[in-house]
PDB file of C-alpha atoms in Angstrom:
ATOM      1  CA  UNK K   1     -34.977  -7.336 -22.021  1.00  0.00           C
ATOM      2  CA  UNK K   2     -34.772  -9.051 -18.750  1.00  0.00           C
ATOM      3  CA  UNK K   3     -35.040  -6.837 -15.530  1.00  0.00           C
ATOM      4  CA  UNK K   4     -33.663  -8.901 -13.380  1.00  0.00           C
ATOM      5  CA  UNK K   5     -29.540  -8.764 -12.554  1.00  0.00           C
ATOM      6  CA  UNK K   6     -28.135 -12.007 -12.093  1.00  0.00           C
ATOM      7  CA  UNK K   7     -26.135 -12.488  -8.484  1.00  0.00           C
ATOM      8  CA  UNK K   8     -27.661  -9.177  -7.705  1.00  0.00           C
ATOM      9  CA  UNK K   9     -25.867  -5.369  -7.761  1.00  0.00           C
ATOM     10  CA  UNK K  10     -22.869  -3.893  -6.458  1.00  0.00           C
ATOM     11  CA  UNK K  11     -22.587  -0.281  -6.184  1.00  0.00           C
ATOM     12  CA  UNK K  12     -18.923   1.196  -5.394  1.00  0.00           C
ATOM     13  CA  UNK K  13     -19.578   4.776  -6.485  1.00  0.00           C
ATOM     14  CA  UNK K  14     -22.291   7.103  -7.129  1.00  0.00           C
ATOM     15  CA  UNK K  15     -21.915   6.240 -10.618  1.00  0.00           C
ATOM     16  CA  UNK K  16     -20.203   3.078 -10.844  1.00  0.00           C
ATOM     17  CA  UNK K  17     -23.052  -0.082 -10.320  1.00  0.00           C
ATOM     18  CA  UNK K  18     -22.129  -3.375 -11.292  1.00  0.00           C
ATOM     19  CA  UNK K  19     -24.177  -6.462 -11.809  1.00  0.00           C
ATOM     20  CA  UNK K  20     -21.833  -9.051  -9.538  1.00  0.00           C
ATOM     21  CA  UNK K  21     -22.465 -12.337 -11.946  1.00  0.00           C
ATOM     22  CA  UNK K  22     -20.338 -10.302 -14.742  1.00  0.00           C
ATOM     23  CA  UNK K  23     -18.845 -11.642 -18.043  1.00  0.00           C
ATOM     24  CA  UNK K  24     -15.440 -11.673 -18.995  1.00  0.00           C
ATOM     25  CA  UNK K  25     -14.507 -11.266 -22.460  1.00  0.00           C
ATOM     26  CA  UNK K  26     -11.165 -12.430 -23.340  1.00  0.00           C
ATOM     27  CA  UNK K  27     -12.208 -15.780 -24.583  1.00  0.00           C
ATOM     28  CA  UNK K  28     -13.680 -14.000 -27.713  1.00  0.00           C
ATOM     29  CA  UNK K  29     -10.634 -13.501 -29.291  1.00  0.00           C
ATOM     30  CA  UNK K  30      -9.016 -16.577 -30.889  1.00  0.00           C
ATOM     31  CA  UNK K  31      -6.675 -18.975 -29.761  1.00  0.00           C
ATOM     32  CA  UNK K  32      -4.053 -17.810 -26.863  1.00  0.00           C
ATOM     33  CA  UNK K  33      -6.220 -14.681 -27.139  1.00  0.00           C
ATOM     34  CA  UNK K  34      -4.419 -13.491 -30.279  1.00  0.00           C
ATOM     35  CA  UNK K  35      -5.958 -12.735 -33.232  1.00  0.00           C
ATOM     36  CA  UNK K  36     -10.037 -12.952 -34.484  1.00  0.00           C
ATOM     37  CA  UNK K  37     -13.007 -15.340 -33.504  1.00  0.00           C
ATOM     38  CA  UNK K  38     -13.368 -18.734 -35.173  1.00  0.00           C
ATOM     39  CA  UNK K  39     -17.062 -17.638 -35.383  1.00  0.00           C
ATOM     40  CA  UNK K  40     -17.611 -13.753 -35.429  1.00  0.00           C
ATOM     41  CA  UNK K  41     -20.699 -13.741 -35.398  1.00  0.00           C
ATOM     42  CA  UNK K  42     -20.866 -16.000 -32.466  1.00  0.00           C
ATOM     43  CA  UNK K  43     -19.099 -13.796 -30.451  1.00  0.00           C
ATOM     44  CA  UNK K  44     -21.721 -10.903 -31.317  1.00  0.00           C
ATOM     45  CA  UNK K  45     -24.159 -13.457 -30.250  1.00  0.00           C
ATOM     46  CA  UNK K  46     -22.347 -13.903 -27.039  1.00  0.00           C
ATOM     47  CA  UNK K  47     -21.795 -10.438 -25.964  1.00  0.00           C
ATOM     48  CA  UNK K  48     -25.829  -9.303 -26.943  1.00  0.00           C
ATOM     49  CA  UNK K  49     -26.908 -12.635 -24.749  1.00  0.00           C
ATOM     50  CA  UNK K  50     -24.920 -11.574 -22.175  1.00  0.00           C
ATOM     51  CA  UNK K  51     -26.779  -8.272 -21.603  1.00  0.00           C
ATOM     52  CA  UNK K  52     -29.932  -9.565 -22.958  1.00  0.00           C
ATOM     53  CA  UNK K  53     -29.800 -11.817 -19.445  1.00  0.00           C
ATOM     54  CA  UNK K  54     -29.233  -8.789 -17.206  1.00  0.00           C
ATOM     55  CA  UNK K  55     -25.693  -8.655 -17.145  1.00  0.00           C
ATOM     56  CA  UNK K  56     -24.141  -4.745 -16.444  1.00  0.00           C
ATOM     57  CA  UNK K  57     -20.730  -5.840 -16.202  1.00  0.00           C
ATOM     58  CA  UNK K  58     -18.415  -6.927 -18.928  1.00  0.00           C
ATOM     59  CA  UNK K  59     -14.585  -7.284 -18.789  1.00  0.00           C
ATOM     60  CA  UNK K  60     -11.929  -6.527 -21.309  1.00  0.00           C
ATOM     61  CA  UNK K  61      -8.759  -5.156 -22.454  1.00  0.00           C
ATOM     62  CA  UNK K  62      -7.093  -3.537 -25.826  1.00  0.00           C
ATOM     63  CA  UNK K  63      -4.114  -6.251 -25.514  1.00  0.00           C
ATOM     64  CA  UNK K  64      -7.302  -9.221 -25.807  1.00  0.00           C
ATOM     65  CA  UNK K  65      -6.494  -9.673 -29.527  1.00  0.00           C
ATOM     66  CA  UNK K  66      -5.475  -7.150 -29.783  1.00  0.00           C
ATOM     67  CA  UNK K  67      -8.141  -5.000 -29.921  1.00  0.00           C
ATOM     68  CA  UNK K  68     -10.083  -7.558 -31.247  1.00  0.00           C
ATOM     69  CA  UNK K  69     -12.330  -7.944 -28.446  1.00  0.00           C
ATOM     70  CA  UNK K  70     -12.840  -4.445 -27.935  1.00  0.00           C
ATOM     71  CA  UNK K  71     -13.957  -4.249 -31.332  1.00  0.00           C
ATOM     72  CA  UNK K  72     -16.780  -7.164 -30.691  1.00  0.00           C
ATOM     73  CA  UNK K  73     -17.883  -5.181 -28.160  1.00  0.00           C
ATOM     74  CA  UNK K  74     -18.363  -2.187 -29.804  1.00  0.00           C
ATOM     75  CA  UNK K  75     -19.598  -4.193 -32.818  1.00  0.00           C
ATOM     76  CA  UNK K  76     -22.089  -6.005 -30.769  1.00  0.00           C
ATOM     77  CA  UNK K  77     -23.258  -3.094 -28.118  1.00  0.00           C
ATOM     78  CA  UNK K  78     -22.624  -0.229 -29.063  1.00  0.00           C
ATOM     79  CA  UNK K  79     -24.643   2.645 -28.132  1.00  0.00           C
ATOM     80  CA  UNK K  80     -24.177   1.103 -25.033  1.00  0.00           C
ATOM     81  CA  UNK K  81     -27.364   0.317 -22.653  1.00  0.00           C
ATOM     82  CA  UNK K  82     -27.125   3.197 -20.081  1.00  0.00           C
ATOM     83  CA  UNK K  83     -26.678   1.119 -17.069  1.00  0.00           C
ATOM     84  CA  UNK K  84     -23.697  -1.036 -18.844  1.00  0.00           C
ATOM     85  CA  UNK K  85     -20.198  -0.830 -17.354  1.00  0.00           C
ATOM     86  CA  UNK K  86     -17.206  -2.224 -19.225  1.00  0.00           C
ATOM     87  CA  UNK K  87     -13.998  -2.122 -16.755  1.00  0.00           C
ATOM     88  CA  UNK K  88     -10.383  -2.486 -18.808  1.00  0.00           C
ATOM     89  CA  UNK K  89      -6.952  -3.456 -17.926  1.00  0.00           C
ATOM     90  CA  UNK K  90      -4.022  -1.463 -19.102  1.00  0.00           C
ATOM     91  CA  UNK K  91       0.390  -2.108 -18.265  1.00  0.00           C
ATOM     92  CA  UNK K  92       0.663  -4.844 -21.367  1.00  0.00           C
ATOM     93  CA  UNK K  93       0.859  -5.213 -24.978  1.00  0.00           C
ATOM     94  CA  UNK K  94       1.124  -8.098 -27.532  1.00  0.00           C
ATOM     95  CA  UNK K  95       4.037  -9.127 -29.996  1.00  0.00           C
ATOM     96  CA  UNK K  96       3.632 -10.222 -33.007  1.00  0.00           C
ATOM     97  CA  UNK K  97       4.054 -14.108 -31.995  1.00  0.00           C
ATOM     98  CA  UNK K  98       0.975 -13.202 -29.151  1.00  0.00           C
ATOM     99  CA  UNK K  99       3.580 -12.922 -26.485  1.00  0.00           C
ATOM    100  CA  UNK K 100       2.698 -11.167 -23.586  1.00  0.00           C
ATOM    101  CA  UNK K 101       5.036  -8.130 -22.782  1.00  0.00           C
ATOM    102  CA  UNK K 102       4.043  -5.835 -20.140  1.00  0.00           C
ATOM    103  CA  UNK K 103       4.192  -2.086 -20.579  1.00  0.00           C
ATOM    104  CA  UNK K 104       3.969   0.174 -17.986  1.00  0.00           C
ATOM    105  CA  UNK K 105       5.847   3.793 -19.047  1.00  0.00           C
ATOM    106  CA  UNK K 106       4.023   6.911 -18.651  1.00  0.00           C
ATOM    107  CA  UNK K 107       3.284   6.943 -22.729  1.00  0.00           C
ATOM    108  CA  UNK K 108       2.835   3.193 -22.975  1.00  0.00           C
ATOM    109  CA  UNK K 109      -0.441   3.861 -20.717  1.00  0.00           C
ATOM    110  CA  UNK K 110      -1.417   6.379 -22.318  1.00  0.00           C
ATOM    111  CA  UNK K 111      -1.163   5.229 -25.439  1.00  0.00           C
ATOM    112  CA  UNK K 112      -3.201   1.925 -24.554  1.00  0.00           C
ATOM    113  CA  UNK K 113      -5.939   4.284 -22.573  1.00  0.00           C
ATOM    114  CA  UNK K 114      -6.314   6.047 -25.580  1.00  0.00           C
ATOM    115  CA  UNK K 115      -6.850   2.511 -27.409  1.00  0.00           C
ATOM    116  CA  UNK K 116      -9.467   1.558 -25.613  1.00  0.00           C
ATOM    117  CA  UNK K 117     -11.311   4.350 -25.925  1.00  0.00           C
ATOM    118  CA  UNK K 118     -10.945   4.461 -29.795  1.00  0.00           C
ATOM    119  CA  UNK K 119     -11.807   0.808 -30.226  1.00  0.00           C
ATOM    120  CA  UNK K 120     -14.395   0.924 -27.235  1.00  0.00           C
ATOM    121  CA  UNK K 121     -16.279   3.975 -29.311  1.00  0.00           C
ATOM    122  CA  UNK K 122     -16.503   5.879 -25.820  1.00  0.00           C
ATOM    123  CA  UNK K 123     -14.706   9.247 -24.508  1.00  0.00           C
ATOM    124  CA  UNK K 124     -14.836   8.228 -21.347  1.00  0.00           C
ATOM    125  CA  UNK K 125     -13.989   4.274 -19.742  1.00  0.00           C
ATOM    126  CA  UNK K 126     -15.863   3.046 -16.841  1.00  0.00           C
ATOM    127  CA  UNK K 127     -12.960   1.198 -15.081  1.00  0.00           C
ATOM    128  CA  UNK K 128      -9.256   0.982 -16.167  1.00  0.00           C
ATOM    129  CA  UNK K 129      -7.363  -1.411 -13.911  1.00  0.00           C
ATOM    130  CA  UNK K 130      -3.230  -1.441 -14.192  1.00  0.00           C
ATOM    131  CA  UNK K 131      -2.210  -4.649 -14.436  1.00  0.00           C
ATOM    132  CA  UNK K 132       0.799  -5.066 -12.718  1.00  0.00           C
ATOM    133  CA  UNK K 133       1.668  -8.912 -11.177  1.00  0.00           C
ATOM    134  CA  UNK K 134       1.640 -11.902 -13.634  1.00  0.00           C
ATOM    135  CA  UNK K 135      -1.181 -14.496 -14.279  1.00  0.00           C
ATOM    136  CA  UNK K 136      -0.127 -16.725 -11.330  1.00  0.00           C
ATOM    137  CA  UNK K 137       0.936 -14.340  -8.519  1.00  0.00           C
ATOM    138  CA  UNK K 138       1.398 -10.302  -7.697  1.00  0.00           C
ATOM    139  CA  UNK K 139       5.223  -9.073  -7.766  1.00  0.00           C
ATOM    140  CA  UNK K 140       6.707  -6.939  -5.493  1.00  0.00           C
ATOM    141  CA  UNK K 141       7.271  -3.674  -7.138  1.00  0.00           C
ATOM    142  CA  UNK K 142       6.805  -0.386  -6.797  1.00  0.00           C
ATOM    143  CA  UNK K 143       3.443   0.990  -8.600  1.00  0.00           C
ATOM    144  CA  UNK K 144       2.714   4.681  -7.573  1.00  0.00           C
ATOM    145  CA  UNK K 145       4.180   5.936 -10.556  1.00  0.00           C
ATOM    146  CA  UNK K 146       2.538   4.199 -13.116  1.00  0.00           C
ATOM    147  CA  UNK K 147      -0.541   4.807 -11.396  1.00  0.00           C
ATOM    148  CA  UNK K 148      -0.095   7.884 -11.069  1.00  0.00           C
ATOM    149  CA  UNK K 149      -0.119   8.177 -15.478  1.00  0.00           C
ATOM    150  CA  UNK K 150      -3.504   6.574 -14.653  1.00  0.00           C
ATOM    151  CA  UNK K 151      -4.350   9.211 -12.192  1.00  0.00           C
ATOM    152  CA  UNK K 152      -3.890  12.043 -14.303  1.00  0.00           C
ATOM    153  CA  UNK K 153      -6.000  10.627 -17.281  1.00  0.00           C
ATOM    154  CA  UNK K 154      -8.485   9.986 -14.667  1.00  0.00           C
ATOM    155  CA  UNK K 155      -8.716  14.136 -13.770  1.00  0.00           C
ATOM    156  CA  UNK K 156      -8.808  14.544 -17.479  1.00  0.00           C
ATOM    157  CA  UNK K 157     -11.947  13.044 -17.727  1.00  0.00           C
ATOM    158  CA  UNK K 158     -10.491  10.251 -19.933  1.00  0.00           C
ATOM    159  CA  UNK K 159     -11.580   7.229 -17.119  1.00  0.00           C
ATOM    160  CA  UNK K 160     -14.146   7.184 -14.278  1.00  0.00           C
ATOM    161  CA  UNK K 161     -13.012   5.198 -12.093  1.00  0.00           C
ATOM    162  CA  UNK K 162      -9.453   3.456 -11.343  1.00  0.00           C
ATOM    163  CA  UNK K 163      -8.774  -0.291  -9.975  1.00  0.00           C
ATOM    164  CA  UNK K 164      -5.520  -2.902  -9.603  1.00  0.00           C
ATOM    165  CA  UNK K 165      -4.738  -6.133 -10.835  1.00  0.00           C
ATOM    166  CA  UNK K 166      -2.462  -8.742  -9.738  1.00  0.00           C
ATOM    167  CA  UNK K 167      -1.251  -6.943  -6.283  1.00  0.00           C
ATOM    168  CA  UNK K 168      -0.458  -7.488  -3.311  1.00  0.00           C
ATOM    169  CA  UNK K 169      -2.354  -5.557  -0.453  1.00  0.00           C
ATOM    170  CA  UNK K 170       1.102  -3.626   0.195  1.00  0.00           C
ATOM    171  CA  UNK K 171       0.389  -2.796  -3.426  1.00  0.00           C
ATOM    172  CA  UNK K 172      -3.317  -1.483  -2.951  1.00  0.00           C
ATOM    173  CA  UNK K 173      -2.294   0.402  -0.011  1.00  0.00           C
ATOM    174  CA  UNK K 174       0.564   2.206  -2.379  1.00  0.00           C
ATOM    175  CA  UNK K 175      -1.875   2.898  -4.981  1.00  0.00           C
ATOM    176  CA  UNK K 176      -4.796   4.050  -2.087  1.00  0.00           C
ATOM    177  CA  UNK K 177      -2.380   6.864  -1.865  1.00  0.00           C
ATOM    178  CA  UNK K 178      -2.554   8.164  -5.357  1.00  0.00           C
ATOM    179  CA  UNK K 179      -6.291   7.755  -6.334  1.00  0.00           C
ATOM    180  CA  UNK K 180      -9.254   5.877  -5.085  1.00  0.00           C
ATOM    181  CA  UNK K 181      -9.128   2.277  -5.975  1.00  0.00           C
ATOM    182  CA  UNK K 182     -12.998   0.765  -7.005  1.00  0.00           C
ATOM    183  CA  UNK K 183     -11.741  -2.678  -7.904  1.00  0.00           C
ATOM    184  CA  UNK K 184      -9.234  -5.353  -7.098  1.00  0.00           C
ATOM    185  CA  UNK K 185      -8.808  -8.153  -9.725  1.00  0.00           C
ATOM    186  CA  UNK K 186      -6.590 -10.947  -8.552  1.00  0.00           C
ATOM    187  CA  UNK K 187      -6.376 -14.957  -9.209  1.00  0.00           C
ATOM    188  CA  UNK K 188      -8.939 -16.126  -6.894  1.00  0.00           C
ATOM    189  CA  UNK K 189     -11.029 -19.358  -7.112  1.00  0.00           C
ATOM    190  CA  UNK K 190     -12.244 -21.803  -4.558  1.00  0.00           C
ATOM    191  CA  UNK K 191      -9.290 -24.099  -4.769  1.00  0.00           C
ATOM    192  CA  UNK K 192      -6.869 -20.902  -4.967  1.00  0.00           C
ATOM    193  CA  UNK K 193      -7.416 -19.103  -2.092  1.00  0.00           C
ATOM    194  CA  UNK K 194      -3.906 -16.648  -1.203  1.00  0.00           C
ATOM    195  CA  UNK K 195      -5.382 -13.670  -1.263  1.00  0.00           C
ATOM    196  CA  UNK K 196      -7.979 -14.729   1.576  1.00  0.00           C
ATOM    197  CA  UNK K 197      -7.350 -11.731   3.223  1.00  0.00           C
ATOM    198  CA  UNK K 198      -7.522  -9.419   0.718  1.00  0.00           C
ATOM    199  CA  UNK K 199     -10.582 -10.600  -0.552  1.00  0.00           C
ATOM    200  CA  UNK K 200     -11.900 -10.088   3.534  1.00  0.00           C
ATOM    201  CA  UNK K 201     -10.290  -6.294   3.470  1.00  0.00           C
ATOM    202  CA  UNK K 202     -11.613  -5.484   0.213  1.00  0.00           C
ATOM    203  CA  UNK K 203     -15.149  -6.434   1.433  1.00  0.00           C
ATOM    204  CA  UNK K 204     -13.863  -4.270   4.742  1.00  0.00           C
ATOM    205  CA  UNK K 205     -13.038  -0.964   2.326  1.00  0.00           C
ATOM    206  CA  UNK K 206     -16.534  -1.261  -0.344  1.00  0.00           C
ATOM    207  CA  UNK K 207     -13.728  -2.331  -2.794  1.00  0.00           C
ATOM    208  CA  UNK K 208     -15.346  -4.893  -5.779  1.00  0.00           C
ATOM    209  CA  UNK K 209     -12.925  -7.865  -5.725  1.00  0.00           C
ATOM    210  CA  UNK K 210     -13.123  -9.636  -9.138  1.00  0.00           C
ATOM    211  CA  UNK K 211     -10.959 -12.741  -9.340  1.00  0.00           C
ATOM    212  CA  UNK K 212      -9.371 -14.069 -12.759  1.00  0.00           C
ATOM    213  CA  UNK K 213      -9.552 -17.434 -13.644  1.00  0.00           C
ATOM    214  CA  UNK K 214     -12.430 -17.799 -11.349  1.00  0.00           C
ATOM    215  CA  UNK K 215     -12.759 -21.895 -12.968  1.00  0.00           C
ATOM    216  CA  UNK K 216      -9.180 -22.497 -12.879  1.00  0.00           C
ATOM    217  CA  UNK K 217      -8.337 -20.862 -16.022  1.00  0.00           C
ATOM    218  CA  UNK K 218      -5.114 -22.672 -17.389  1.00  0.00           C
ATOM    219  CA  UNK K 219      -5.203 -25.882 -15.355  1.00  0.00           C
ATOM    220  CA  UNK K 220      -9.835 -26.413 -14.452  1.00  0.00           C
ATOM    221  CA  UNK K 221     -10.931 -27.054 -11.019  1.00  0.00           C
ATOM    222  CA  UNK K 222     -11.229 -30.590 -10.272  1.00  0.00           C
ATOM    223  CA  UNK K 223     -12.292 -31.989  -6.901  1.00  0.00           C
ATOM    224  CA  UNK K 224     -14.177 -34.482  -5.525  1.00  0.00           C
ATOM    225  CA  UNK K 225     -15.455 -32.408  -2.733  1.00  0.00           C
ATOM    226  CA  UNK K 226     -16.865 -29.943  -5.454  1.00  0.00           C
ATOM    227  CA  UNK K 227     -18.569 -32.654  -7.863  1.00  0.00           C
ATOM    228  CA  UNK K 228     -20.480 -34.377  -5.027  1.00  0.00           C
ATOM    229  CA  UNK K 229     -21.710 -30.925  -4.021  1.00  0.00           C
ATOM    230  CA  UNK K 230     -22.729 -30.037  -7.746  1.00  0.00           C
ATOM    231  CA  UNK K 231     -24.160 -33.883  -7.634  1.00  0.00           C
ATOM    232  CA  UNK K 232     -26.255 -33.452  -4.630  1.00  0.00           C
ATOM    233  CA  UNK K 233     -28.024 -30.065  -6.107  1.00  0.00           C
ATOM    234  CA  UNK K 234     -27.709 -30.905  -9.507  1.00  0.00           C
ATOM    235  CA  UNK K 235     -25.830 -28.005 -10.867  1.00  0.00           C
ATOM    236  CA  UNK K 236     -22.446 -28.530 -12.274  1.00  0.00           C
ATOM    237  CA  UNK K 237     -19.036 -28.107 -10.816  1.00  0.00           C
ATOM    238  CA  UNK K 238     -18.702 -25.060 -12.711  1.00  0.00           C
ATOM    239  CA  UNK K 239     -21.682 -23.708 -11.584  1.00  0.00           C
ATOM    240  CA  UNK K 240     -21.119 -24.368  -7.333  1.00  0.00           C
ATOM    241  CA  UNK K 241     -17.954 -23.043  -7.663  1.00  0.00           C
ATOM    242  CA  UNK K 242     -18.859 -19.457  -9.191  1.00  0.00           C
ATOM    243  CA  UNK K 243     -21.947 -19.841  -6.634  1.00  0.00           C
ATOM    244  CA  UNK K 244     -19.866 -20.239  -3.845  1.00  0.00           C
ATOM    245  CA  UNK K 245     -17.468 -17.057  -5.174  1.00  0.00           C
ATOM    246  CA  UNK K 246     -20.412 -15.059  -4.831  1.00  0.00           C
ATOM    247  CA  UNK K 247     -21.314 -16.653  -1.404  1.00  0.00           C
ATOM    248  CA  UNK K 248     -17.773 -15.838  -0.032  1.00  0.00           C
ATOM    249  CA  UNK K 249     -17.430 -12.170   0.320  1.00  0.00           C
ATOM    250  CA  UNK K 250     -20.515  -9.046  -0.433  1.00  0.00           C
ATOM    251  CA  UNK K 251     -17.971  -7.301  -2.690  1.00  0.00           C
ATOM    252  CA  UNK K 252     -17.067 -10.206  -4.885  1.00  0.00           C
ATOM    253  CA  UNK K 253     -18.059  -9.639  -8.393  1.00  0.00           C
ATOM    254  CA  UNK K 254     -17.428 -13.128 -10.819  1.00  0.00           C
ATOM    255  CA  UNK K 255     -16.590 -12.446 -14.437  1.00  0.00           C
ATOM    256  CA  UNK K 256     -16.284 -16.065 -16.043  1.00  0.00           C
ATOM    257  CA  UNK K 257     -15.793 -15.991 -19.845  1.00  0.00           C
ATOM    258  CA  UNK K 258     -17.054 -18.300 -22.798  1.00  0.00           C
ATOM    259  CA  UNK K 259     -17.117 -18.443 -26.486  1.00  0.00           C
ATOM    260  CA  UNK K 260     -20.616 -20.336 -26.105  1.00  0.00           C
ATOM    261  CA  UNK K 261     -24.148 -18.691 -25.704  1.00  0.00           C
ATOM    262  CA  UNK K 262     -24.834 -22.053 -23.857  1.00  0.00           C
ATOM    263  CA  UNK K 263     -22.164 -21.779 -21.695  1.00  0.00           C
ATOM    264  CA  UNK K 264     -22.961 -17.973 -20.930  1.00  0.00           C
ATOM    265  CA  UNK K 265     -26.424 -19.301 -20.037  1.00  0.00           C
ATOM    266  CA  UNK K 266     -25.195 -21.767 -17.524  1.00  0.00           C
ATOM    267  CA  UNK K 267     -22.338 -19.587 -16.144  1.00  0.00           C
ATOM    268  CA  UNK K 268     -25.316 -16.863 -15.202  1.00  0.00           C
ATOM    269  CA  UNK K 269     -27.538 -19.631 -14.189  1.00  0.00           C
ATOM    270  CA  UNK K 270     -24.859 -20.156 -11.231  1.00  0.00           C
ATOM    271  CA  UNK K 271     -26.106 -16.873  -9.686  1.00  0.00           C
ATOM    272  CA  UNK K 272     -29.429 -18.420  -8.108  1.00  0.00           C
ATOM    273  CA  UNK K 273     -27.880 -21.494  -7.066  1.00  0.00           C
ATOM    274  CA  UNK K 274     -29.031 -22.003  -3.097  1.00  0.00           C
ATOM    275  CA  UNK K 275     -25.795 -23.304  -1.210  1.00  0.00           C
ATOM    276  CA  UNK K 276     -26.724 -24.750   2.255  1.00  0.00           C
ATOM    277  CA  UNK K 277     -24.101 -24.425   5.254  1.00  0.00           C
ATOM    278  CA  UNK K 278     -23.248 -27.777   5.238  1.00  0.00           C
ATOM    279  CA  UNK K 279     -22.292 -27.397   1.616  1.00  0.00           C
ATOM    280  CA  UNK K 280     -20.503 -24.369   2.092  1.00  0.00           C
ATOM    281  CA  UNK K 281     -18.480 -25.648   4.724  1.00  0.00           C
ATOM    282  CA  UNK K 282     -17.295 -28.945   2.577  1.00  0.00           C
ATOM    283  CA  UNK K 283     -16.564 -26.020  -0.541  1.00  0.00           C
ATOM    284  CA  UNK K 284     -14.548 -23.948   2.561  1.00  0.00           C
ATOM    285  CA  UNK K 285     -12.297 -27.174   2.765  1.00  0.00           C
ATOM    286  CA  UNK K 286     -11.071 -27.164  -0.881  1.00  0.00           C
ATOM    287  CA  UNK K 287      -8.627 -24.217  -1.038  1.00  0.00           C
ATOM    288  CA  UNK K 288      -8.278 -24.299   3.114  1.00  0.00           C
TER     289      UNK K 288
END
């Protein structure tokens, strides 16, 4: 078992340290996220590589499948290595036809806490995020209440530790008044760069900023700027750009996802990458 944690550590609570080159795990489900693997026992293989190569922080969520994923994880970790943090989403479920349909009453989230922690095999979750914008930008909407559900579960002992996803920083502010937020978890990437500021205030307030679709997700980073950098260091594109996440703010954390061992490998190998100022400041000029 390695010792080292790639892109180093991030600690946001007494008990709550994450390893900032994380791994996000939605890919492991099959296609559109809906339904099993193609290869099962790839996906173990994934997952057990993952933490094999120091990594402390995996993403998820019961609607990934559903609970599919969930159940690779447990499958493929469980008991879970003590220092191990799995942060979940909550506010959607799936329809049959893998639609998305978001799901945000007071027994809806409980219902999909309780989920996760049945098909997680824990009694307690590290992280539960509510999910409340879409997968290209936050909407403007109230959110107290529904965190609130969250809240409660949270003084139950049923979750450790409460975050946001897809807001605005109106939104964080509304849900600062409820509970502590640890994380924010936004679309973010070097050539998608609106929440700029909230990434710089979450670094401000010791709050872990994790964006989605840190590669592009539906529609893959491609600049010229970014290949000559990955040319002149010989790293791929793929690679610079998750190095130069973690270069942007302290409180970043990076969770790109794979089906591939391979491509787990050279996702985590983007941790020790060395960017010089000169290529950081031809990177800045992508998203500017």
């Amino acid at each position: 078992m390695t010792t080292t944690t790639p892109g180093g550590s991030l600690t946001l609570a007494e008990d709550l340290t994450l390893s900032r080159m994380g791994y996000g795990a939605m890919q492991l489900a099959g296609p559109g996220v809906f339904g099993p693997p193609k290869d099962r026992d790839q996906a173990v293989a994934v997952l057990r590589e993952a933490v094999r190569l120091g990594v402390t922080h995996i993403d998820t969520a019961d609607f990934y499948g559903p609970a599919v994923v969930n159940e690779l994880i447990r499958q493929a970790l469980h008991p879970y290595p003590d220092d191990l943090r799995i942060v979940t989403k909550v506010g959607a479920t799936r329809g049959g036809d893998g639609s998305w349909i978001m799901a945000r009453s007071r027994q809806d989230l409980i219902d999909q806490v309780h989920a996760n922690l049945t098909h997680l095999g824990v009694e307690a979750l590290d992280v539960v995020n509510l999910r409340v914008g879409g997968h290209t930008e936050p909407t403007e909407e109230p959110l107290a209440e529904s965190f609130g559900v969250l809240a409660e579960l949270r003084r139950q002992g049923l979750i450790r530790h409460l975050g946001v996803s897809g807001v605005t920083s109106a939104q964080l502010t509304e849900a600062q008044g409820v509970a502590p937020v640890v994380t924010v978890q936004n679309l973010y990437n070097i050539a998608q760069r609106g929440d700029d500021a909230l990434v710089d205030r979450c670094a401000r307030e010791g709050i872990a900023f994790q964006p989605f679709f840190p590669l592009g997700g539906f529609t893959p980073l491609q600049s010229d700027a970014l290949d000559q950098a990955a040319a002149r260091i010989g790293a791929t594109p793929q690679q610079v750009a998750l190095a130069w996440l973690l270069r942007r703010s302290a409180t970043m954390t990076v969770i790109p996802g794979t089906s591939s061992p391979d491509h787990l490998r050279e996702n985590i190998a983007a941790a020790d990458l060395v960017l010089t100022e000169d290529t950081l400041t031809a990177l800045d000029a992508i998203g500017a």
